[in-house]
Amino acid sequence: RIKTGYSRTLGRPMPNQIAEPATINHESQTISQGNPDLKPRVADNFDLAVEWFIDGYDAAMTLGVFHKQIKDDIFRIASEVQIDGQSWLSTRPVNAESSSISGVEWGYINNRIPHLPGFLRDKVGMSANLMWADGSMDYIAKGQRYQLDQLIDQSEWLANLAVFYALPAGGEVRLAWNYQSASLTTLGD
């Protein structure tokens, strides 16, 4: 099966991103605050996926590509401010000029791994997925335009693997592993 899709999504800022009162930490000399001027993020999303069903729909493999063009993405920026002659670090959410992310995702699920012996027969399954993403963001800090070759809070690589055993009455025991490569959480101006 081949699937394509386009959507436009709106992501409003979280209430704490708008109305977070200033939190002042005198020990670390940091200030964290909200931004009532945040705009919602708007994303145009393009997707293409191929799905293969195996073994009478007990297993499936998918391969998909995606691209998102994001206007007014929201991220936290850190700025150095002077208070009573001392340097403090102030962080607050702001809107980016524009952002984009593209990627590829592969997935596999098998609800019933065949040919296993004894009590494992028809009871063991697995799922796995791997995603690679490449993003960029244009933002303004201190009146200058910058381009970052990744998105905030977005890892380049994500992977998940799970093996599960079916129990009576619809129960399940699951052993899972996931991996996420490093990502930035805040930018400095």
N, CA and C of each residue as an Amber inpcrd file, in Angstrom:
protein
   567
   0.8500000  -1.1660000   0.0000000   0.0000000   0.0000000   0.0000000
   0.9050000   1.2410000   0.0000000   0.5480000   2.2280000  -0.8040000
   1.2720000   3.4990000  -0.8580000   0.3600000   4.5760000  -0.2890000
   0.9200000   5.4080000   0.6000000   0.1520000   6.4840000   1.2200000
   0.8780000   7.8030000   1.0030000   0.1330000   8.8350000   0.6860000
   0.6890000  10.1820000   0.6220000  -0.1900000  11.0750000   1.4710000
   0.3900000  12.1560000   1.9310000  -0.4080000  13.0400000   2.7480000
   0.1620000  14.4430000   2.8020000  -0.7460000  15.3810000   2.9600000
  -0.3810000  16.7660000   3.2150000  -1.3040000  17.2690000   4.3180000
  -0.7420000  18.0070000   5.2350000  -1.5770000  18.6250000   6.2610000
  -0.9360000  19.9350000   6.6980000  -1.7490000  20.7970000   7.2190000
  -1.2590000  22.0290000   7.8380000  -1.6940000  21.9420000   9.2920000
  -0.7290000  22.0730000  10.1900000  -1.0350000  21.9650000  11.6080000
  -0.6710000  23.2490000  12.3310000  -1.3980000  23.5030000  13.3870000
  -1.1850000  24.6720000  14.2260000  -0.8160000  24.1750000  15.6130000
   0.2880000  24.6580000  16.1500000   0.7150000  24.2790000  17.4920000
   0.7840000  25.5020000  18.3760000  -0.1890000  25.6420000  19.2390000
  -0.1980000  26.8030000  20.1310000   0.9040000  26.6570000  21.1790000
   1.4320000  27.7780000  21.6470000   2.4080000  27.6940000  22.7430000
   1.7620000  27.0730000  23.9780000   2.5570000  26.3640000  24.7550000
   2.0580000  25.8150000  26.0050000   1.8120000  26.9700000  26.9740000
   0.8120000  26.8530000  27.8420000   0.5240000  27.9600000  28.7640000
   1.7460000  28.4210000  29.5630000   2.5970000  27.4790000  29.9910000
   3.7620000  27.8960000  30.7720000   4.8010000  28.6230000  29.9160000
   4.7690000  28.4390000  28.5930000   5.6820000  29.1910000  27.7380000
   5.2470000  30.6550000  27.6450000   3.9680000  30.9100000  27.7990000
   3.4410000  32.2660000  27.7180000   3.4330000  32.9390000  29.0940000
   2.8990000  32.2520000  30.0710000   2.6100000  32.8900000  31.3620000
   3.5260000  32.4460000  32.4940000   4.6550000  31.8220000  32.1880000
   5.5700000  31.3920000  33.2490000   6.1160000  32.6230000  33.9820000
   5.8650000  32.7240000  35.2800000   6.4390000  33.8590000  36.0130000
   7.9560000  33.6990000  36.0890000   8.6610000  34.7740000  36.2520000
  10.1250000  34.7180000  36.3380000  10.5330000  33.8810000  37.5420000
  11.3600000  32.8750000  37.2900000  11.9230000  32.0520000  38.3420000
  13.3840000  32.4570000  38.4820000  13.7540000  32.9310000  39.6510000
  15.1030000  33.4580000  39.8710000  15.8470000  32.5220000  40.8140000
  17.0150000  32.0660000  40.3670000  17.8620000  31.2090000  41.1880000
  19.1210000  32.0130000  41.5260000  19.1930000  32.4970000  42.7790000
  20.3180000  33.3400000  43.1920000  21.6290000  32.5530000  43.2570000
  21.5350000  31.2540000  43.5480000  22.7390000  30.4300000  43.6620000
  23.4410000  30.2720000  42.3160000  22.6680000  29.9240000  41.2610000
  23.2710000  29.7290000  39.9380000  23.1940000  30.9880000  39.0680000
  22.5980000  32.0390000  39.5970000  22.4080000  33.3110000  38.9060000
  21.7370000  33.1110000  37.5450000  20.5710000  32.4320000  37.5960000
  19.7780000  32.1940000  36.3850000  18.3610000  32.6950000  36.5810000
  17.7690000  33.0890000  35.4670000  16.3780000  33.5400000  35.4410000
  15.6870000  32.7860000  34.3080000  14.5330000  32.2110000  34.5840000
  13.7330000  31.5350000  33.5600000  12.3750000  32.2160000  33.5550000
  11.8890000  32.5670000  32.3660000  10.6130000  33.2710000  32.2960000
   9.8670000  32.9340000  31.0190000   8.5810000  33.2470000  31.0040000
   7.7380000  33.0310000  29.8400000   7.8160000  34.2040000  28.8760000
   7.0240000  34.1050000  27.7880000   7.0010000  35.1530000  26.7730000
   5.5560000  35.3110000  26.2820000   4.8500000  36.3460000  26.7360000
   3.4540000  36.5220000  26.3300000   3.2820000  36.9070000  24.8590000
   4.3750000  37.2170000  24.1600000   4.2960000  37.6020000  22.7480000
   4.4980000  36.4340000  21.7780000   4.5480000  35.2030000  22.2810000
   4.7490000  34.0500000  21.3940000   3.5940000  33.8810000  20.4210000
   3.9340000  33.5450000  19.1780000   2.9310000  33.2090000  18.1620000
   2.8340000  31.6880000  18.0770000   1.7070000  31.1590000  17.6140000
   1.6270000  29.7060000  17.4130000   2.5050000  29.2820000  16.2400000
   3.0090000  28.0560000  16.3090000   3.7740000  27.5210000  15.1770000
   2.7960000  26.9420000  14.1630000   3.1130000  27.1120000  12.8860000
   2.2860000  26.5870000  11.8020000   3.1940000  25.7300000  10.9260000
   2.7890000  24.4940000  10.6620000   3.6230000  23.5780000   9.8860000
   2.8540000  23.0470000   8.6850000   3.5210000  23.0610000   7.5280000
   3.0380000  22.3560000   6.3380000   3.7780000  21.0350000   6.2950000
   3.0290000  19.9130000   6.2930000   3.5920000  18.5710000   6.4230000
   3.3460000  17.7630000   5.1560000   4.4040000  17.1730000   4.6230000
   4.3210000  16.3420000   3.4260000   4.8460000  14.9570000   3.7770000
   4.0790000  13.9200000   3.4640000   4.4520000  12.5450000   3.8130000
   4.2260000  11.6070000   2.6380000   5.1090000  10.6230000   2.4990000
   4.9740000   9.5470000   1.5230000   5.4460000   8.2740000   2.2070000
   4.6330000   7.2310000   2.1780000   4.9780000   5.9750000   2.8500000
   4.5460000   4.7820000   2.0100000   5.3120000   3.7140000   2.1450000
   4.9830000   2.4290000   1.5230000   4.8560000   1.4190000   2.6540000
   3.7820000   0.6200000   2.6240000   3.5410000  -0.4060000   3.6410000
   3.4500000  -1.7710000   2.9700000   4.1370000  -2.7530000   3.5250000
   4.0560000  -4.1350000   3.0450000   3.4730000  -4.9660000   4.1790000
   2.4020000  -5.7310000   3.8930000   1.7910000  -6.6120000   4.8760000
   2.2410000  -8.0350000   4.5860000   2.6310000  -8.7380000   5.6400000
   3.2500000 -10.0510000   5.5120000   2.4810000 -11.0390000   6.3880000
   2.4150000 -12.2770000   5.9590000   1.8650000 -13.3630000   6.7730000
   0.4390000 -13.0690000   7.2230000  -0.4140000 -12.7180000   6.2610000
  -1.8260000 -12.4950000   6.5800000  -2.0550000 -11.3560000   7.5570000
  -1.3420000 -10.2690000   7.4190000  -1.4620000  -9.0670000   8.2530000
  -0.9530000  -9.2490000   9.6760000  -0.2680000 -10.3480000   9.9900000
   0.3480000 -10.5010000  11.3080000   1.6630000  -9.7300000  11.3950000
   2.2170000  -9.3600000  10.2440000   3.4730000  -8.6020000  10.2150000
   3.3790000  -7.5160000   9.1500000   4.1370000  -6.4480000   9.3710000
   4.1470000  -5.3540000   8.3980000   5.4960000  -4.6580000   8.4390000
   5.8990000  -4.1440000   7.2810000   7.0940000  -3.3300000   7.1900000
   6.6990000  -2.0280000   6.5020000   7.2440000  -0.9090000   6.9910000
   6.9290000   0.3900000   6.4170000   8.2170000   1.1520000   6.1190000
   8.1450000   1.9880000   5.1040000   9.2330000   2.8930000   4.7770000
   8.5930000   4.2110000   4.3830000   8.9850000   5.2760000   5.0510000
   8.3590000   6.5670000   4.7820000   9.3710000   7.6920000   4.7320000
   9.0150000   8.7370000   4.0030000   9.7970000   9.9710000   3.9780000
   8.8540000  11.1100000   4.3540000   9.4110000  12.1480000   4.9630000
   8.5830000  13.2770000   5.3700000   9.3690000  14.5780000   5.2530000
   8.6190000  15.6670000   5.1380000   9.1980000  17.0030000   5.1440000
   8.1950000  17.9270000   5.8260000   8.6870000  18.7620000   6.7300000
   7.8480000  19.7450000   7.4170000   8.4900000  21.1130000   7.2690000
   7.7010000  22.0850000   6.8680000   8.1240000  23.4790000   6.7890000
   7.3870000  24.2150000   7.9020000   8.1180000  24.7910000   8.8520000
   7.5090000  25.3280000  10.0670000   7.7320000  26.8390000  10.1520000
   6.6610000  27.5690000  10.3460000   6.7380000  29.0160000  10.5430000
   6.5270000  29.3000000  12.0290000   7.3380000  30.1740000  12.5960000
   7.2340000  30.5780000  14.0020000   7.4400000  29.4180000  14.9760000
   8.3920000  28.5330000  14.6630000   8.7210000  27.4600000  15.5940000
   9.1010000  28.0760000  16.9430000   8.9160000  27.3560000  18.0200000
   9.1600000  27.8750000  19.3670000  10.3790000  27.1600000  19.9550000
  11.2980000  27.9440000  20.5030000  12.4730000  27.3790000  21.1600000
  12.8930000  28.3030000  22.2920000  13.7510000  27.8140000  23.1930000
  14.2480000  28.6320000  24.3010000  15.6090000  29.2170000  23.9190000
  15.8020000  30.4880000  24.2640000  17.0750000  31.1490000  24.0110000
  17.6000000  31.6880000  25.3370000  18.8950000  31.5980000  25.5100000
  19.5420000  32.0750000  26.7260000  20.3170000  33.3520000  26.4130000
  20.1550000  34.3420000  27.2600000  20.8480000  35.6270000  27.0900000
  21.5480000  35.9970000  28.3850000  22.6940000  36.6150000  28.2490000
  23.3890000  37.1260000  29.4240000  22.8570000  38.5260000  29.7270000
  22.4570000  38.7500000  30.9740000  21.9590000  40.0590000  31.3960000
  22.7570000  40.5220000  32.6120000  22.8750000  41.8080000  32.7670000
  23.5830000  42.3980000  33.9040000  22.5630000  42.8650000  34.9390000
  22.7170000  42.4010000  36.1650000  21.8700000  42.8320000  37.2740000
  22.7900000  43.2230000  38.4260000  22.7100000  44.4710000  38.8210000
  23.5580000  44.9970000  39.8990000  25.0390000  44.6900000  39.6730000
  25.4730000  44.8270000  38.4050000  26.8820000  44.6230000  38.0790000
  27.3130000  43.1740000  37.9820000  26.3770000  42.2170000  38.0730000
  26.7150000  40.7900000  37.9710000  26.0440000  40.1940000  36.7420000
  26.7200000  39.2180000  36.1250000  26.1700000  38.5250000  34.9410000
  25.2160000  37.4290000  35.3740000  24.0200000  37.4540000  34.8090000
  23.0080000  36.4310000  35.0270000  22.6740000  35.8160000  33.6730000
  22.1920000  34.5780000  33.6830000  21.7580000  33.9110000  32.4600000
  20.2300000  33.8490000  32.4760000  19.6010000  34.4960000  31.5020000
  18.1480000  34.5450000  31.4080000  17.6880000  33.7200000  30.2120000
  16.7510000  32.7850000  30.4310000  16.1970000  31.9830000  29.3320000
  14.7150000  32.2490000  29.2030000  14.2520000  32.2550000  27.9390000
  12.8230000  32.4260000  27.6700000  12.5220000  31.8710000  26.2860000
  11.2700000  31.4370000  26.0600000  10.8940000  30.9330000  24.7370000
  10.6980000  32.0950000  23.7580000  11.0920000  31.8700000  22.5070000
  10.9090000  32.8440000  21.4280000  10.5020000  32.0890000  20.1630000
  10.0660000  32.8440000  19.1540000   9.7190000  32.2510000  17.8600000
  10.9100000  32.3180000  16.9160000  11.1240000  31.2540000  16.1660000
  12.1320000  31.2380000  15.1010000  11.5330000  31.9020000  13.8630000
  12.3820000  32.3420000  12.9680000  11.9210000  32.8920000  11.6950000
  11.2740000  31.7840000  10.8650000  12.0190000  30.7090000  10.6460000
  11.4950000  29.5470000   9.9140000  12.3120000  28.3260000  10.3100000
  11.7080000  27.1680000  10.1650000  12.3710000  25.8940000  10.4570000
  11.9010000  24.8760000   9.4400000  12.7130000  23.8640000   9.2380000
  12.2750000  22.7490000   8.3990000  12.9390000  21.4790000   8.9030000
  12.2870000  20.3760000   8.6340000  12.8460000  19.0730000   8.9750000
  12.4000000  18.0770000   7.9210000  13.3300000  17.2320000   7.5080000
  13.0500000  16.1580000   6.5510000  13.6400000  14.8820000   7.1140000
  13.0930000  13.7650000   6.7110000  13.6360000  12.5280000   7.2280000
  13.0780000  11.2880000   6.5700000  13.6100000  10.1560000   7.0320000
  13.2270000   8.8320000   6.5600000  12.9800000   7.9700000   7.7860000
  11.9100000   7.1680000   7.7300000  11.6290000   6.2580000   8.8350000
  11.3080000   4.8720000   8.3040000  11.9270000   3.8760000   8.9240000
  11.6740000   2.4690000   8.6060000  11.0470000   1.8350000   9.8380000
  10.0470000   0.9810000   9.6320000   9.4120000   0.2870000  10.7450000
   9.0810000  -1.1560000  10.3970000   9.0720000  -1.9970000  11.4140000
   8.7350000  -3.4090000  11.2390000   8.0000000  -3.8740000  12.4850000
   6.9380000  -4.6370000  12.2990000   6.2350000  -5.2480000  13.4210000
   5.8130000  -6.6590000  13.0140000   5.9800000  -7.5790000  13.9340000
   5.5540000  -8.9560000  13.7130000   4.8610000  -9.4020000  14.9920000
   3.5550000  -9.5750000  14.9410000   2.7850000  -9.9430000  16.1230000
   2.9580000 -11.3930000  16.5330000   3.5250000 -12.1920000  15.6340000
   3.6430000 -13.6300000  15.9040000   4.8280000 -14.1550000  15.1180000
   5.9800000 -14.2910000  15.7980000   7.1720000 -14.7930000  15.1030000
   6.9970000 -16.3000000  14.8880000   6.9980000 -16.7400000  13.6240000
   6.7470000 -18.1620000  13.3400000   7.9410000 -19.0500000  13.6980000
   7.6580000 -20.3260000  13.7900000   8.6740000 -21.3860000  13.9360000
   9.4060000 -21.3640000  15.2770000   8.8290000 -20.7860000  16.3150000
   9.4510000 -20.8590000  17.6280000   8.9350000 -22.1060000  18.3400000
   9.7370000 -22.7070000  19.2010000   9.3490000 -23.9690000  19.8420000
   8.4190000 -23.7780000  21.0490000   7.6950000 -24.8210000  21.3830000
   6.9200000 -24.9630000  22.6070000   6.0820000 -23.7760000  23.0330000
   6.2760000 -23.3370000  24.2970000   5.4420000 -22.2780000  24.8640000
   5.6530000 -20.9170000  24.1860000   6.6770000 -20.7800000  23.3460000
   6.9250000 -19.5300000  22.6280000   6.1180000 -19.4250000  21.3250000
   5.6760000 -20.5730000  20.8050000   4.9640000 -20.5980000  19.5280000
   3.7160000 -19.7160000  19.5750000   3.6150000 -18.8150000  18.6220000
   2.4820000 -17.8980000  18.4730000   2.2850000 -16.9580000  19.6650000
   3.2770000 -16.8300000  20.5110000   3.1710000 -15.9470000  21.6820000
   4.1830000 -14.7990000  21.6650000   5.2390000 -14.9170000  20.8630000
   6.3100000 -13.9190000  20.8580000   6.2100000 -13.0580000  19.5990000
   6.3340000 -11.7650000  19.7970000   6.3440000 -10.8310000  18.6760000
   7.4120000  -9.7830000  18.8910000   7.5670000  -8.9240000  17.8860000
   8.5670000  -7.8700000  18.0100000   8.1720000  -6.6700000  17.1670000
   8.7320000  -5.5170000  17.5300000   8.5770000  -4.3230000  16.7140000
   9.8870000  -3.5540000  16.7500000  10.1690000  -2.8540000  15.6550000
  11.3920000  -2.0600000  15.5610000  11.1380000  -0.8830000  14.6320000
  11.7860000   0.2220000  14.9180000  11.7730000   1.3230000  13.9690000
  13.0660000   2.1240000  14.0950000  13.4110000   2.7760000  13.0030000
  14.6180000   3.5820000  12.9260000  14.2650000   4.8330000  12.1310000
  14.6390000   6.0010000  12.6630000  14.3560000   7.2460000  11.9740000
  15.6050000   8.1080000  11.9180000  15.8370000   8.7000000  10.7530000
  16.8830000   9.7030000  10.5700000  16.1920000  10.9920000  10.1710000
  16.5780000  12.1010000  10.8030000  15.9690000  13.3910000  10.5120000
  17.0480000  14.4600000  10.3810000  16.8240000  15.3870000   9.4660000
  17.7530000  16.4880000   9.2350000  16.9460000  17.7810000   9.2660000
  17.2640000  18.6450000  10.2100000  16.5010000  19.8790000  10.3480000
  17.3760000  21.1060000  10.2840000  16.7420000  22.2480000  10.1020000
  17.4490000  23.5280000  10.1540000  16.4830000  24.5850000  10.6670000
  17.0630000  25.6520000  11.2150000  16.2460000  26.7070000  11.7960000
  16.9350000  28.0440000  11.5690000  16.1600000  29.0300000  11.1320000
  16.6280000  30.4130000  11.0260000  16.0310000  31.1880000  12.1900000
  16.8770000  31.9150000  12.9050000  16.3880000  32.6810000  14.0430000
  17.1630000  33.9920000  14.1600000  16.6050000  34.9020000  14.9280000
  17.2390000  36.2030000  15.1480000  17.6150000  36.3190000  16.6180000
  18.8690000  36.7170000  16.8610000  19.3480000  36.9580000  18.2220000
  20.1840000  38.2260000  18.2000000  19.9120000  39.1120000  19.1220000
  20.6150000  40.3960000  19.2170000  20.6140000  41.1330000  17.8820000
  19.4870000  41.0630000  17.1600000  19.3310000  41.7950000  15.9170000
  20.0160000  41.1860000  14.7100000  20.6250000  40.0090000  14.8660000
  21.2950000  39.3460000  13.7520000  20.6070000  38.0350000  13.4120000
  20.5860000  37.6950000  12.1190000  19.9840000  36.4470000  11.6550000
  21.0370000  35.3290000  11.6740000  20.6240000  34.1690000  12.1920000
  21.5000000  32.9980000  12.2610000  20.7830000  31.8020000  11.6600000
  21.5750000  30.8270000  11.1940000  21.0020000  29.5660000  10.7530000
  21.6740000  28.4440000  11.5200000  20.8510000  27.5820000  12.0740000
  21.3110000  26.4180000  12.8130000  20.9860000  25.1910000  11.9760000
  21.9150000  24.2670000  11.8540000  21.7080000  23.0810000  11.0240000
  21.0460000  21.9350000  11.7770000  20.1990000  22.2510000  12.7200000
  19.3630000  21.2580000  13.3910000  18.2490000  21.9950000  14.1110000
  17.2560000  21.2370000  14.5530000  16.1620000  21.8220000  15.3280000
  16.4190000  21.5820000  16.8110000  15.9120000  22.4740000  17.6250000
  15.9990000  22.3040000  19.0680000  15.1420000  21.0970000  19.4710000
  15.6450000  20.2910000  20.3840000  14.9640000  19.1000000  20.9150000
  14.7090000  18.0220000  19.8670000  15.3750000  18.0800000  18.7140000
  15.1910000  17.0600000  17.6830000  16.5050000  16.3200000  17.4700000
  16.4970000  15.0340000  17.7390000  17.6640000  14.1910000  17.5150000
  17.7810000  13.8400000  16.0460000  19.0090000  13.5960000  15.6100000
  19.2120000  13.1670000  14.2260000  18.7980000  11.7020000  14.0500000
  19.0440000  10.8790000  15.0520000  18.7200000   9.4530000  14.9960000
  17.8130000   9.0490000  16.1520000  16.7890000   8.2600000  15.8540000
  15.9150000   7.6490000  16.8560000  15.7440000   6.1820000  16.4930000
  15.7870000   5.3120000  17.4960000  15.5850000   3.8840000  17.2470000
  14.8250000   3.2670000  18.4130000  13.9620000   2.3100000  18.1060000
  13.1910000   1.5860000  19.1180000  13.1480000   0.1180000  18.7450000
  13.2330000  -0.7320000  19.7530000  13.1300000  -2.1690000  19.5560000
  12.3640000  -2.7330000  20.7500000  11.4030000  -3.5970000  20.4750000
  10.6280000  -4.2260000  21.5510000  10.3570000  -5.6820000  21.1880000
  10.4640000  -6.5370000  22.1860000  10.0890000  -7.9460000  22.0540000
   8.9960000  -8.1700000  23.0890000   7.9090000  -8.8420000  22.6830000
   6.8000000  -9.0240000  23.6110000   6.3230000 -10.4640000  23.6020000
   5.7340000 -10.8580000  24.7460000   5.1940000 -12.2010000  24.9450000
   3.7360000 -12.0470000  25.3530000   2.8360000 -12.7180000  24.6260000
   1.3950000 -12.6200000  24.8910000   1.0210000 -13.4760000  26.0940000
   0.2760000 -12.8900000  27.0040000  -0.2420000 -13.5820000  28.1790000
  -1.7300000 -13.8610000  27.9800000  -2.3120000 -14.7140000  28.7920000
  -3.7540000 -14.9550000  28.6830000  -4.5540000 -13.6730000  28.9510000
  -5.7690000 -13.6450000  28.4680000  -6.7300000 -12.5560000  28.6840000
  -6.2160000 -11.2150000  28.1550000  -5.4370000 -11.2500000  27.0930000
  -4.9980000 -10.0110000  26.4440000  -3.8170000  -9.3280000  27.0950000
  -3.2020000  -9.9450000  28.0890000  -2.0390000  -9.3410000  28.7420000
  -0.7810000  -9.4920000  27.8870000   0.2610000  -8.8260000  28.3150000
   1.5050000  -8.8630000  27.5430000   2.6760000  -8.4760000  28.4380000
   3.7930000  -9.1340000  28.2410000   5.0550000  -8.7540000  28.8700000
   5.9240000  -8.2140000  27.7480000   6.5550000  -7.0560000  27.9870000
   7.2970000  -6.3850000  26.9160000   8.6720000  -5.9710000  27.4340000
   9.6920000  -6.2270000  26.6300000  11.0440000  -5.7650000  26.8950000
  11.3760000  -4.7800000  25.7810000  11.7020000  -3.5340000  26.1610000
  11.8860000  -2.4960000  25.1490000  13.2230000  -1.7900000  25.3350000
  13.7630000  -1.3100000  24.2260000  14.9930000  -0.5250000  24.2100000
  14.7790000   0.6330000  23.2520000  15.2740000   1.8010000  23.6130000
  15.2130000   2.9060000  22.6600000  16.5080000   3.6930000  22.6960000
  16.7770000   4.3650000  21.6020000  17.9880000   5.1650000  21.4530000
  17.5990000   6.5040000  20.8390000  18.2300000   7.5460000  21.3390000
  18.0230000   8.8830000  20.8130000  19.3790000   9.5750000  20.8250000
  19.8330000  10.0330000  19.6550000  21.1010000  10.7450000  19.6210000
  20.9500000  12.1050000  20.2910000  22.0640000  12.7570000  20.5550000
  22.0590000  14.0310000  21.2790000  21.2580000  15.0930000  20.5280000
  20.7230000  16.0430000  21.2920000  20.0060000  17.1680000  20.6950000
  20.2240000  18.4020000  21.5650000  20.0920000  19.5650000  20.9620000
  20.1770000  20.8180000  21.7040000  18.8630000  21.0940000  22.4070000
  18.9210000  21.7320000  23.5720000  17.6980000  22.1040000  24.2710000
  17.5020000  23.6070000  24.3410000  18.5700000  24.3760000  24.3070000
  18.4900000  25.8400000  24.3870000  19.6080000  26.4240000  23.5490000
  19.3540000  27.5760000  22.9510000  20.3880000  28.3040000  22.2140000
  20.8210000  29.5130000  23.0040000  22.0690000  29.8850000  22.8650000
  22.5580000  31.1200000  23.4500000  22.5380000  32.2110000  22.3970000
  22.2840000  33.4400000  22.8180000  22.2570000  34.5080000  21.8320000
  23.6550000  35.0560000  21.5970000
